[in-house]
XYZ file of C-alpha atoms in Angstrom:
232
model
C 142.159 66.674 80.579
C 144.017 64.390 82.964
C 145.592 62.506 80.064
C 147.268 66.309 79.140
C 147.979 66.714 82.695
C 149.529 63.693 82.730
C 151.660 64.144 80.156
C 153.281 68.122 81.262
C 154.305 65.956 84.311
C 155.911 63.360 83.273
C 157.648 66.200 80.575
C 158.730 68.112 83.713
C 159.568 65.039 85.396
C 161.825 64.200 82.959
C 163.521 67.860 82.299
C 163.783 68.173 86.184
C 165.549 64.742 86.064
C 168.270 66.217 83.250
C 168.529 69.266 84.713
C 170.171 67.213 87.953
C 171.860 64.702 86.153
C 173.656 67.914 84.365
C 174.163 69.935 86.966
C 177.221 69.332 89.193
C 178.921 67.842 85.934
C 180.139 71.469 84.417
C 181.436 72.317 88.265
C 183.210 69.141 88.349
C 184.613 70.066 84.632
C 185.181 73.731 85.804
C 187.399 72.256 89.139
C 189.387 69.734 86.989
C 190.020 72.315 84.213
C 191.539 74.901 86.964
C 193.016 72.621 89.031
C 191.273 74.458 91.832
C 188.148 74.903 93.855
C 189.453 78.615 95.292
C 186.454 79.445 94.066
C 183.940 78.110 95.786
C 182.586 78.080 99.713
C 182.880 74.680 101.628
C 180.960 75.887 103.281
C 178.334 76.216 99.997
C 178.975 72.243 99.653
C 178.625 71.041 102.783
C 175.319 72.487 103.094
C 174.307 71.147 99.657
C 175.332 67.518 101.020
C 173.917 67.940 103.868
C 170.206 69.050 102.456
C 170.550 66.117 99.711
C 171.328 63.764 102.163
C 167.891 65.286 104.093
C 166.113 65.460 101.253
C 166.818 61.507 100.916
C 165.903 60.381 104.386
C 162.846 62.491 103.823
C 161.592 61.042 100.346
C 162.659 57.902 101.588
C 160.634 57.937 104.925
C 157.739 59.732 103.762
C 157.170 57.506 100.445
C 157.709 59.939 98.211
C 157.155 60.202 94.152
C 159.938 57.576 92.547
C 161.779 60.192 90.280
C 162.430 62.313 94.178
C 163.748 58.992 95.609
C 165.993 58.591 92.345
C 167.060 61.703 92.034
C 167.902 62.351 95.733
C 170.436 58.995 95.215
C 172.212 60.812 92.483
C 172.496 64.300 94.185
C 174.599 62.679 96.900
C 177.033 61.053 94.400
C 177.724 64.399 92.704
C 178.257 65.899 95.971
C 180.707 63.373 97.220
C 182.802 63.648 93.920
C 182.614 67.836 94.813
C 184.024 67.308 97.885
C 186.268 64.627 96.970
C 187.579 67.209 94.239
C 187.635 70.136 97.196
C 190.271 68.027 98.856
C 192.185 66.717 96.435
C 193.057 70.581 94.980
C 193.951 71.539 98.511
C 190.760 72.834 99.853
C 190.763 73.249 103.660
C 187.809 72.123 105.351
C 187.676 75.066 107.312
C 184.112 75.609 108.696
C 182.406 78.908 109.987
C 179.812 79.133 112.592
C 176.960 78.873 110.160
C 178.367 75.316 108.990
C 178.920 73.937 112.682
C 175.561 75.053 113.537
C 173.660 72.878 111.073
C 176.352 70.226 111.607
C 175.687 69.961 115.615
C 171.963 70.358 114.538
C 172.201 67.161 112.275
C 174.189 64.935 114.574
C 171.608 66.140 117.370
C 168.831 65.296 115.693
C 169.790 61.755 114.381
C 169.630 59.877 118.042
C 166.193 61.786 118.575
C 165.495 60.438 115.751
C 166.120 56.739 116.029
C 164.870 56.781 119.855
C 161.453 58.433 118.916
C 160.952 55.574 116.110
C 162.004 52.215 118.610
C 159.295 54.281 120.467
C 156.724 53.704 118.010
C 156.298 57.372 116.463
C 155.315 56.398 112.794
C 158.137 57.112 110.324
C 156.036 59.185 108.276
C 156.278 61.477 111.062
C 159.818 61.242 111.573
C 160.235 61.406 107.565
C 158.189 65.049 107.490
C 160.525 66.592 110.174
C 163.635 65.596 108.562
C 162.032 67.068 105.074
C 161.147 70.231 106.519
C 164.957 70.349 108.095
C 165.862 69.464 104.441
C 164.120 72.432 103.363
C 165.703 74.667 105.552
C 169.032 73.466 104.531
C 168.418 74.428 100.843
C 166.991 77.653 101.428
C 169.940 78.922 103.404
C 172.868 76.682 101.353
C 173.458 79.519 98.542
C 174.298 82.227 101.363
C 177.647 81.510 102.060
C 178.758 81.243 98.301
C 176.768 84.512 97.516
C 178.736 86.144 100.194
C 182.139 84.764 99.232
C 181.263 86.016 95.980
C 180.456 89.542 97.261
C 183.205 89.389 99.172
C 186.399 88.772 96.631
C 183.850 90.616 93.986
C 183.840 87.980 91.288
C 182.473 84.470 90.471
C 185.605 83.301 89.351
C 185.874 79.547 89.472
C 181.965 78.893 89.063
C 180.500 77.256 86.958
C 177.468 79.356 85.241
C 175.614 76.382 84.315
C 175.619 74.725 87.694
C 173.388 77.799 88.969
C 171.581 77.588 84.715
C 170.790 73.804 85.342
C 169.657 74.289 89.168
C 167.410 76.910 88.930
C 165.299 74.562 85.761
C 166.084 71.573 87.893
C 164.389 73.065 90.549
C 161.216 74.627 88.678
C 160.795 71.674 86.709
C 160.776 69.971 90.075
C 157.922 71.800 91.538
C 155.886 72.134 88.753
C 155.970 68.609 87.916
C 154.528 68.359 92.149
C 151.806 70.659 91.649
C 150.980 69.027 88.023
C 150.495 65.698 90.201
C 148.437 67.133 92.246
C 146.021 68.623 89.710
C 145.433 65.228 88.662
C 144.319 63.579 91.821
C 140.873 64.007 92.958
C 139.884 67.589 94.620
C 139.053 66.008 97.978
C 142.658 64.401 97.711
C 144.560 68.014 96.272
C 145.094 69.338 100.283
C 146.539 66.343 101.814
C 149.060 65.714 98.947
C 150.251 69.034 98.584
C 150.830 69.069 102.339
C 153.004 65.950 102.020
C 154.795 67.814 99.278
C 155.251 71.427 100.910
C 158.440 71.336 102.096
C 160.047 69.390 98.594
C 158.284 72.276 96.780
C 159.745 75.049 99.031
C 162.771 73.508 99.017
C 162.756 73.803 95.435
C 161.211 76.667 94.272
C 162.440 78.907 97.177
C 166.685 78.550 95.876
C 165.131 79.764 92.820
C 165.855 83.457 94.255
C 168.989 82.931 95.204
C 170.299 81.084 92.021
C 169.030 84.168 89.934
C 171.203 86.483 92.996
C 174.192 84.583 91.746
C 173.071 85.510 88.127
C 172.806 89.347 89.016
C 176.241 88.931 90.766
C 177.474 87.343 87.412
C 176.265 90.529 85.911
C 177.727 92.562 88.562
C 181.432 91.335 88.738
C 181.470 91.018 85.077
C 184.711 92.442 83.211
C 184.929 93.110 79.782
C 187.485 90.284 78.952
C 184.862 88.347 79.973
C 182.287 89.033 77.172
C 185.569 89.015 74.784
C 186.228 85.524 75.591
C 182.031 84.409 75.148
C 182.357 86.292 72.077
C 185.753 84.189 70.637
C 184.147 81.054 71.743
């Protein structure tokens, strides 16, 4: 039985893992190809850097699973080469109050942070507030690009397939938690998934608003569109 467990997880493990690796890379095709990123919110990828630059203090100070740890590495990258695209097509950094918010939170909460640990709070503990902030971060990042999109009334300039990869990054993701769990003893199951609640909220919590952008696909969708899916 454990063996099978065993064996979905590491599966999961590894789609999660492709599902990341993939994901930015049609944006970053999308953004070259228009020579533009009108499309999306800064606002959209500042919060993404700033939850996968969480998420990697937090899997990083709380000793998480190797494949988090990994993957949290290679997040930032794509987000830097994002951003580094966002300015080089003439993107304005321009940030609204929801931005600044999380930014003065951040740069707040660093100095806490190091002052706490010289005082000898363990880093676990330190680790498990910074992944919880993480997950607040990614549950509120998709807002402002779902409202830009409501907004102009069209998804024009995103990439389908980074939301496509996402939302299977992100169930493979918690799955492949939970599946790790089932194989540790009962006793165990509590503490472990309590380490791992805020990763698995994190993750299975954008899955909502990835399948929002989906509907707004749907929504804004013009018949040229379909003409041109059809042609290719």
């Amino acid at each position: 039985m454990y063996v099978s467990v065993e064996l979905v997880s590491t599966t999961l493990s590894v789609i999660s893992t492709v599902c990341w690796i993939m994901a930015q890379v049609p944006q970053q095709f999308e953004n070259y190809k228009n020579k533009s990123t009108d499309g999306i919110s800064v606002e959209f990828l500042l919060l993404w850097f700033l939850g996968d630059l969480t998420s990697f203090l937090g899997c990083y100070l709380t000793e998480q699973l190797p494949f988090q740890l990994y993957l949290s590495c290679y997040f930032l990258f794509n987000d830097l080469v994002l951003l580094f695209q966002f300015l080089h097509y003439g993107g304005r950094l321009r940030l609204h109050r929801p931005v600044s918010w999380w930014t003065l939170l951040w740069t707040r909460f660093v100095p806490v942070s190091a002052e706490q640990t010289t005082t000898g709070v363990r880093s676990a503990s330190v680790g498990s507030i910074v992944a919880w902030m993480c997950t607040c971060i990614y549950l509120s990042s998709r807002m402002p690009q779902l409202v830009k999109n409501y907004r102009r009334k069209s998804v024009h300039g995103i990439s389908p397939l980074l939301f496509a990869f996402a939302l299977m990054g992100n169930l493979t993701y918690s799955l492949s938690i939970c599946c790790n769990a089932w194989m540790l003893p009962f006793a165990e199951r509590s503490a472990f998934l309590q380490k791992e609640l805020p990763y698995i909220l994190g993750s299975s919590g954008t899955v909502l608003f990835d399948l929002l952008y989906f509907y707004q696909r749907w929504m804004y969708a013009k018949p040229h569109d379909y003409l041109v899916l059809v042609e290719e």
